[in-house]
Short mmCIF file of C-alpha atoms in Angstrom, two decimals:
data_model
loop_
_atom_site.label_atom_id
_atom_site.label_comp_id
_atom_site.label_asym_id
_atom_site.label_seq_id
_atom_site.Cartn_x
_atom_site.Cartn_y
_atom_site.Cartn_z
CA MET A 99 76.59 109.72 123.76
CA PRO A 100 79.29 112.33 124.31
CA GLU A 101 79.08 114.56 127.36
CA ALA A 102 79.03 118.34 126.98
CA VAL A 103 81.72 119.86 129.14
CA ILE A 104 82.57 123.48 129.86
CA VAL A 105 86.20 124.10 128.98
CA SER A 106 86.33 127.79 129.85
CA ALA A 107 83.93 130.40 131.21
CA LEU A 108 84.68 134.08 130.86
CA ARG A 109 82.93 137.42 131.05
CA THR A 110 83.54 141.11 130.93
CA PRO A 111 82.92 143.19 134.03
CA VAL A 112 79.32 144.38 134.24
CA GLY A 113 78.83 148.07 133.54
CA THR A 114 76.02 150.39 134.57
CA ALA A 115 74.09 151.40 131.48
CA PHE A 116 74.19 154.96 130.11
CA LYS A 117 76.52 156.36 132.77
CA GLY A 118 79.01 153.55 133.37
CA THR A 119 82.38 152.65 131.89
CA LEU A 120 80.85 150.64 129.01
CA ARG A 121 78.45 153.37 127.93
CA ASP A 122 80.34 153.93 124.67
CA THR A 123 81.29 150.30 124.01
CA THR A 124 78.98 148.59 121.51
CA ALA A 125 77.62 145.07 121.64
CA TYR A 126 79.89 144.27 118.69
CA ASP A 127 82.94 145.41 120.66
CA LEU A 128 81.87 143.49 123.77
CA ALA A 129 81.21 140.33 121.77
CA HIS A 130 84.52 140.61 119.93
CA HIS A 131 86.41 141.01 123.18
CA VAL A 132 84.91 138.08 125.05
CA LEU A 133 84.91 135.78 122.00
CA THR A 134 88.56 136.51 121.31
CA ALA A 135 89.39 135.67 124.91
CA ALA A 136 87.33 132.48 124.81
CA ALA A 137 88.95 131.32 121.55
CA SER A 138 92.48 132.05 122.75
CA GLY A 139 94.56 128.88 122.70
CA LEU A 140 91.96 126.91 120.75
CA ASP A 141 92.62 125.48 117.31
CA PRO A 142 90.19 127.48 115.12
CA ALA A 143 89.57 124.32 113.12
CA LEU A 144 87.94 122.77 116.20
CA ILE A 145 85.32 125.50 116.61
CA ASP A 146 82.05 124.43 115.00
CA ASP A 147 79.84 127.37 115.89
CA VAL A 148 79.41 130.56 117.87
CA ILE A 149 76.03 131.10 119.53
CA LEU A 150 75.39 134.38 121.33
CA GLY A 151 72.25 135.55 123.04
CA GLU A 152 71.20 139.02 121.99
CA GLY A 153 68.06 141.09 122.31
CA LEU A 154 66.72 144.47 121.25
CA TYR A 155 69.86 145.15 119.24
CA GLY A 156 68.17 145.70 115.91
CA GLY A 157 68.56 142.28 114.31
CA GLY A 158 71.55 140.98 112.46
CA VAL A 159 73.75 138.29 113.98
CA VAL A 160 76.24 139.69 116.47
CA ALA A 161 77.79 136.24 116.89
CA ARG A 162 78.80 136.06 113.23
CA HIS A 163 80.10 139.63 113.31
CA ALA A 164 82.27 138.76 116.35
CA ALA A 165 83.48 135.53 114.75
CA ILE A 166 84.76 137.46 111.73
CA THR A 167 86.43 140.21 113.74
CA ALA A 168 88.03 137.53 115.94
CA GLY A 169 89.53 135.92 112.85
CA LEU A 170 87.19 132.91 112.88
CA THR A 171 85.97 133.49 109.34
CA SER A 172 85.13 129.83 108.73
CA VAL A 173 82.94 129.61 111.84
CA ALA A 174 79.24 130.33 111.53
CA GLY A 175 77.32 132.44 114.02
CA GLN A 176 73.85 132.21 115.49
CA ALA A 177 71.69 134.77 117.29
CA GLN A 178 69.74 133.36 120.23
CA ASN A 179 66.83 135.18 121.82
CA ARG A 180 64.82 134.17 124.84
CA HIS A 181 64.96 137.60 126.39
CA CYS A 182 66.53 137.34 129.86
CA ALA A 183 67.32 133.66 129.29
CA ALA A 184 68.91 134.18 125.86
CA SER A 185 72.49 133.37 126.79
CA LEU A 186 71.50 130.55 129.13
CA THR A 187 69.63 129.06 126.18
CA ALA A 188 72.66 129.60 123.95
CA VAL A 189 74.72 127.37 126.23
CA GLN A 190 71.91 124.82 126.33
CA SER A 191 71.76 124.79 122.51
CA ALA A 192 75.51 124.25 122.34
CA ALA A 193 75.31 121.37 124.83
CA ALA A 194 72.41 119.81 122.91
CA SER A 195 74.29 119.84 119.62
CA ILE A 196 77.36 118.34 121.24
CA ARG A 197 75.43 115.60 123.02
CA ALA A 198 73.67 114.81 119.74
CA GLY A 199 77.06 114.31 118.11
CA MET A 200 76.55 117.08 115.58
CA ASP A 201 79.16 119.52 116.91
CA GLU A 202 82.27 118.99 119.00
CA LEU A 203 83.08 122.50 120.19
CA VAL A 204 80.87 125.57 120.38
CA ILE A 205 81.47 128.96 121.96
CA ALA A 206 78.20 130.08 123.53
CA GLY A 207 77.14 133.03 125.63
CA GLY A 208 75.56 136.41 125.21
CA VAL A 209 76.06 140.13 124.84
CA ASN A 210 74.06 143.13 125.97
CA SER A 211 74.63 146.82 125.52
CA SER A 212 71.67 148.72 126.87
CA SER A 213 73.75 151.89 126.53
CA THR A 214 74.14 151.65 122.76
CA SER A 215 71.06 149.65 121.78
CA PRO A 216 69.44 151.12 118.65
CA LYS A 217 65.93 152.51 118.70
CA LEU A 218 63.28 150.75 116.64
CA ARG A 219 60.23 152.17 114.87
CA PHE A 220 57.08 150.41 113.73
CA ARG A 221 54.55 151.35 111.05
CA SER A 222 50.92 151.15 112.16
CA GLY A 223 48.67 152.05 109.26
CA GLU A 224 49.90 155.38 107.98
CA ASP A 225 51.50 156.33 111.28
CA TRP A 226 54.83 155.40 112.83
CA ILE A 227 55.38 154.41 116.44
CA ASP A 228 58.76 155.87 117.28
CA PRO A 229 60.47 154.59 119.39
CA TRP A 230 58.92 151.13 119.47
CA ASN A 231 59.68 148.05 121.54
CA PRO A 232 58.69 144.61 120.20
CA PRO A 233 56.24 142.87 122.55
CA THR A 234 56.74 139.31 123.74
CA HIS A 235 53.11 138.70 124.64
CA PRO A 236 49.76 140.41 123.97
CA ASN A 237 49.23 143.36 126.26
CA ARG A 238 46.92 142.85 129.24
CA PRO A 239 46.10 145.01 132.27
CA ASP A 240 47.47 142.36 134.64
CA ALA A 241 50.46 141.66 132.39
CA PRO A 242 51.61 144.81 130.57
CA ASN A 243 54.16 143.65 128.02
CA LEU A 244 56.54 146.56 128.59
CA ASP A 245 56.42 146.74 132.39
CA MET A 246 58.38 143.98 134.09
CA SER A 247 57.96 145.66 137.46
CA ILE A 248 54.41 144.32 137.33
CA THR A 249 54.69 141.02 135.44
CA VAL A 250 57.87 139.91 137.18
CA GLY A 251 58.10 141.89 140.41
CA TRP A 252 54.73 142.93 141.77
CA ASN A 253 52.70 139.94 140.59
CA ALA A 254 55.24 137.53 142.11
CA ALA A 255 55.17 139.47 145.38
CA VAL A 256 51.38 139.35 145.55
CA ARG A 257 51.09 135.68 144.64
CA ALA A 258 53.82 134.57 147.06
CA GLY A 259 53.09 137.07 149.83
CA VAL A 260 56.52 138.73 149.68
CA THR A 261 56.73 141.95 151.71
CA ARG A 262 58.60 145.15 150.93
CA GLU A 263 60.84 144.47 153.92
CA GLU A 264 61.77 141.03 152.57
CA MET A 265 62.56 142.48 149.14
CA ASP A 266 64.75 145.23 150.53
CA ALA A 267 66.56 142.81 152.83
CA TRP A 268 67.26 140.49 149.90
CA ALA A 269 68.54 143.38 147.79
CA LEU A 270 70.86 144.52 150.60
CA ARG A 271 72.15 140.96 150.97
CA SER A 272 72.82 140.89 147.23
CA HIS A 273 74.94 144.05 147.38
CA ARG A 274 76.87 142.82 150.39
CA ASN A 275 77.57 139.46 148.74
CA ALA A 276 78.74 141.14 145.54
CA VAL A 277 81.00 143.59 147.34
CA ARG A 278 82.51 140.79 149.41
CA ALA A 279 83.12 138.74 146.26
CA ILE A 280 84.88 141.67 144.62
CA ASP A 281 87.02 142.39 147.68
CA GLU A 282 87.99 138.73 148.04
CA GLY A 283 88.91 138.44 144.36
CA ARG A 284 86.33 135.76 143.62
CA PHE A 285 85.72 137.11 140.12
CA LYS A 286 89.37 137.36 139.15
CA GLU A 287 89.51 134.16 137.10
CA GLU A 288 86.27 134.79 135.22
CA ILE A 289 86.67 138.45 134.24
CA VAL A 290 88.54 139.54 131.13
CA PRO A 291 89.26 143.29 131.52
CA ILE A 292 88.39 145.41 128.52
CA GLU A 293 89.83 148.67 127.22
CA THR A 294 87.16 151.33 126.75
CA PRO A 295 87.11 155.00 125.72
CA HIS A 296 87.01 155.67 129.47
CA GLY A 297 89.98 153.50 130.43
CA LEU A 298 90.61 149.90 131.36
CA PHE A 299 87.52 148.33 132.88
CA SER A 300 88.19 145.35 135.14
CA VAL A 301 85.80 145.43 138.13
CA ASP A 302 82.00 145.24 138.24
CA GLU A 303 80.78 148.75 138.94
CA HIS A 304 77.09 148.30 139.74
CA PRO A 305 77.22 147.00 143.37
CA ARG A 306 76.71 149.74 145.96
CA ARG A 307 78.89 149.60 149.04
CA GLU A 308 77.07 152.41 150.76
CA THR A 309 73.53 151.10 150.53
CA SER A 310 71.59 150.18 153.66
CA LEU A 311 68.15 149.06 154.70
CA GLU A 312 67.35 152.66 155.57
CA LYS A 313 68.32 153.90 152.12
CA LEU A 314 66.42 151.11 150.40
CA ALA A 315 63.35 151.73 152.52
CA SER A 316 63.39 155.42 151.61
CA LEU A 317 62.98 154.77 147.88
CA LYS A 318 59.56 155.45 146.37
CA PRO A 319 57.61 152.63 144.71
CA LEU A 320 57.67 152.62 140.92
CA HIS A 321 53.86 152.66 140.76
CA PRO A 322 52.56 154.73 143.67
CA GLU A 323 49.11 154.75 142.05
CA ILE A 324 48.80 151.00 142.76
CA GLU A 325 47.78 150.39 146.36
CA GLY A 326 50.52 148.64 148.33
CA PHE A 327 52.93 148.53 145.39
CA SER A 328 56.33 147.64 146.80
CA ILE A 329 58.70 147.43 143.84
CA THR A 330 61.39 150.13 143.82
CA ALA A 331 64.56 150.84 141.92
CA GLY A 332 66.41 149.48 144.95
CA ASN A 333 64.86 146.00 144.95
CA ALA A 334 64.98 145.67 141.16
CA ALA A 335 67.81 144.74 138.82
CA GLY A 336 69.74 147.45 137.07
CA ALA A 337 70.09 148.25 133.38
CA ASN A 338 73.52 147.01 132.40
CA ASP A 339 76.12 146.23 129.75
CA ALA A 340 78.29 143.10 129.56
CA ALA A 341 79.21 140.00 127.58
CA SER A 342 80.03 136.44 128.54
CA ALA A 343 81.19 133.35 126.65
CA LEU A 344 81.66 129.70 127.58
CA VAL A 345 83.53 127.13 125.53
CA VAL A 346 81.35 124.01 125.45
CA ALA A 347 83.00 120.88 124.04
CA SER A 348 82.58 117.15 123.65
CA ASP A 349 84.37 115.22 126.36
CA ARG A 350 85.75 113.06 123.54
CA LEU A 351 88.09 115.88 122.57
CA GLY A 352 89.95 115.32 125.81
CA LEU A 353 90.22 119.00 126.69
CA PRO A 354 90.61 119.89 130.39
CA ALA A 355 87.07 120.42 131.68
CA LEU A 356 85.83 122.84 134.32
CA ALA A 357 82.31 121.41 134.52
CA THR A 358 79.80 119.10 132.85
CA VAL A 359 76.40 120.29 131.62
CA ARG A 360 74.01 117.75 133.13
CA SER A 361 70.59 118.95 132.03
CA TRP A 362 68.38 121.92 131.28
CA ALA A 363 64.73 122.85 130.86
CA SER A 364 62.66 125.80 129.71
CA VAL A 365 59.03 126.45 130.54
CA GLY A 366 56.18 128.75 129.68
CA VAL A 367 53.76 130.25 132.20
CA ASP A 368 50.98 132.78 132.02
CA PRO A 369 52.66 136.17 131.33
CA ALA A 370 51.18 137.53 134.56
CA GLU A 371 53.24 134.92 136.43
CA THR A 372 56.53 135.49 134.61
CA GLY A 373 58.44 136.02 137.85
CA LEU A 374 57.44 132.58 139.12
CA ALA A 375 58.61 130.66 136.03
CA PRO A 376 61.82 129.41 137.78
CA VAL A 377 59.58 127.58 140.26
CA LYS A 378 58.66 125.25 137.39
CA ALA A 379 61.92 125.34 135.43
CA ILE A 380 64.24 124.33 138.30
CA PRO A 381 62.51 121.06 139.30
CA LYS A 382 62.04 120.14 135.63
CA ALA A 383 65.74 120.56 134.86
CA LEU A 384 66.78 118.66 138.01
CA SER A 385 64.39 115.81 137.22
CA ARG A 386 66.00 115.40 133.80
CA ALA A 387 69.36 114.94 135.52
CA GLY A 388 67.92 112.48 138.04
CA LEU A 389 68.55 114.96 140.83
CA SER A 390 66.49 116.75 143.47
CA LEU A 391 66.75 120.11 145.17
CA SER A 392 68.66 118.56 148.05
CA ASP A 393 71.45 117.50 145.66
CA VAL A 394 72.24 121.11 144.69
CA ASP A 395 75.17 122.84 146.34
CA LEU A 396 74.70 126.32 144.84
CA PHE A 397 71.98 128.18 142.99
CA GLU A 398 72.20 131.24 140.76
CA ILE A 399 68.67 132.60 140.50
CA ASN A 400 68.64 135.87 138.61
CA GLU A 401 67.33 138.77 140.64
CA ALA A 402 65.35 140.44 137.90
CA PHE A 403 63.47 141.72 140.94
CA ALA A 404 64.14 140.71 144.51
CA ALA A 405 60.47 139.73 144.83
CA MET A 406 60.66 136.89 142.32
CA CYS A 407 63.86 135.56 143.83
CA VAL A 408 62.46 135.57 147.37
CA ALA A 409 59.28 133.96 146.03
CA THR A 410 61.18 131.21 144.19
CA VAL A 411 63.35 130.39 147.20
CA GLY A 412 60.33 130.28 149.49
CA MET A 413 58.03 128.30 147.21
CA LEU A 414 60.66 125.64 146.49
CA GLY A 415 62.02 125.54 150.03
CA ILE A 416 65.58 126.35 149.00
CA ASP A 417 68.14 127.27 151.64
CA PRO A 418 68.81 130.99 150.98
CA GLU A 419 72.45 130.52 151.96
CA LYS A 420 72.93 128.48 148.79
CA VAL A 421 71.55 131.21 146.54
CA ASN A 422 73.46 134.03 144.81
CA VAL A 423 76.40 133.88 147.16
CA ASN A 424 78.29 136.41 145.02
CA GLY A 425 75.38 138.73 144.31
CA SER A 426 73.01 138.85 141.35
CA GLY A 427 70.75 141.22 139.43
CA CYS A 428 70.04 143.66 142.27
CA SER A 429 73.76 144.19 142.81
CA LEU A 430 75.92 142.95 139.93
CA GLY A 431 73.21 144.02 137.52
CA HIS A 432 71.19 142.38 134.77
CA PRO A 433 72.79 142.74 131.31
CA VAL A 434 69.75 140.98 129.88
CA ALA A 435 71.05 138.94 126.94
CA ALA A 436 74.32 138.18 128.75
CA THR A 437 73.01 137.42 132.23
CA GLY A 438 72.41 133.69 131.89
CA ALA A 439 75.95 133.05 130.65
CA ARG A 440 77.31 135.39 133.35
CA MET A 441 75.47 133.32 135.96
CA LEU A 442 76.86 130.04 134.61
CA THR A 443 80.34 131.54 134.47
CA THR A 444 80.20 132.67 138.09
CA LEU A 445 78.65 129.38 139.16
CA VAL A 446 81.39 127.30 137.52
CA HIS A 447 84.19 129.28 139.16
CA GLU A 448 82.55 129.44 142.59
CA LEU A 449 81.92 125.70 142.64
CA ARG A 450 85.54 125.08 141.66
CA ARG A 451 86.67 127.42 144.42
CA ARG A 452 84.66 125.29 146.86
CA GLY A 453 86.06 122.01 145.59
CA GLY A 454 83.23 120.98 143.27
CA GLY A 455 79.54 120.22 143.43
CA VAL A 456 76.23 120.56 141.63
CA GLY A 457 74.95 123.96 140.59
CA VAL A 458 71.75 125.31 139.09
CA ALA A 459 71.40 128.55 137.12
CA ALA A 460 67.81 129.68 136.65
CA MET A 461 65.88 132.74 135.58
CA CYS A 462 62.57 134.03 134.39
CA ALA A 463 62.29 135.65 130.98
CA GLY A 464 59.92 138.20 129.49
CA GLY A 465 56.66 136.96 128.03
CA GLY A 466 56.03 134.28 130.62
CA MET A 467 59.11 132.09 130.22
CA GLY A 468 61.69 130.52 132.47
CA SER A 469 64.81 128.43 132.05
CA ALA A 470 67.23 126.45 134.20
CA ALA A 471 70.46 124.56 133.64
CA VAL A 472 72.21 122.02 135.85
CA ILE A 473 75.98 121.70 135.90
CA GLU A 474 78.39 119.58 137.87
CA VAL A 475 81.90 120.56 138.82
CA HIS A 476 84.14 117.69 139.81
CA ALA A 477 86.73 118.14 142.52
CA PRO A 478 90.00 119.45 140.99
#
């Protein structure tokens, strides 16, 4: 069986939605840019497929659109959707096809433009709901399908006993890690700068240098009507724009490899426990690789909300110093359909910077889902 190796891992900088540098750059433009960069230097005849995670962008297949604009007319495209885990799943799908011997090289990742996402409308009887958001699970009081602050943040905090102070401290740590990573140039090899109507964009703009525990503590809870509610804009992920793409290939092609995809797993949980889905996905993925938590050198656990990340780390007994060492959703931001691939991209480059090791990227996803992938970077 061929191994699925990661040949390159690239991303755009992450923009702040609606007011950031990518506010007028569409998902099609983002996808074109990162796909063109990923395909650079590759023989187009080797590329079997392009799989991009996308969500809430009105349908269509952004991956095929980007393939055509990148000059890869003979390469098909596929839209992948698992909400927050869409692009992580895209990479998993690419690895699966390669390990099955069906494809030899696939460009996989995701794209998200919250700033330019179209508005949907839905006909209900003779009336129209406008705007309308497609639900991922039936609406329930304890799991409202359009309010992740409850299904992912608050419910995880309650079930795991995570305090407001712990959430705010984790969010502050996230910002400090992201700012340090930017200042030390840790993202230099993974970011492909992009020209925008507002100038060249080359550095993640969402991390806040000036934040502090005092500032985070001063923010009002998102649901003050709920007693004890502790989720705020400060300990939640941002709304963001970005794209990321990884070239996943068969090791039989002999291309220089950055990492090997060892295993992956996706799980479903009750929608009210969406934020805790990584607690099940991580051990399942590691088990499939014959590994345990102690074998992992670095974790990327998406901070959809600080509460679910603190809960996951605590419930699994993970050393926090191994988690999100370069920031995550609370700081870098959460460009939903691109986040999983962004996490893998950062994980690959950070492990290489450290001389190799085993890494896990994991996240929860709307509707009561979770996903995790295990990679291994060999010493250069």
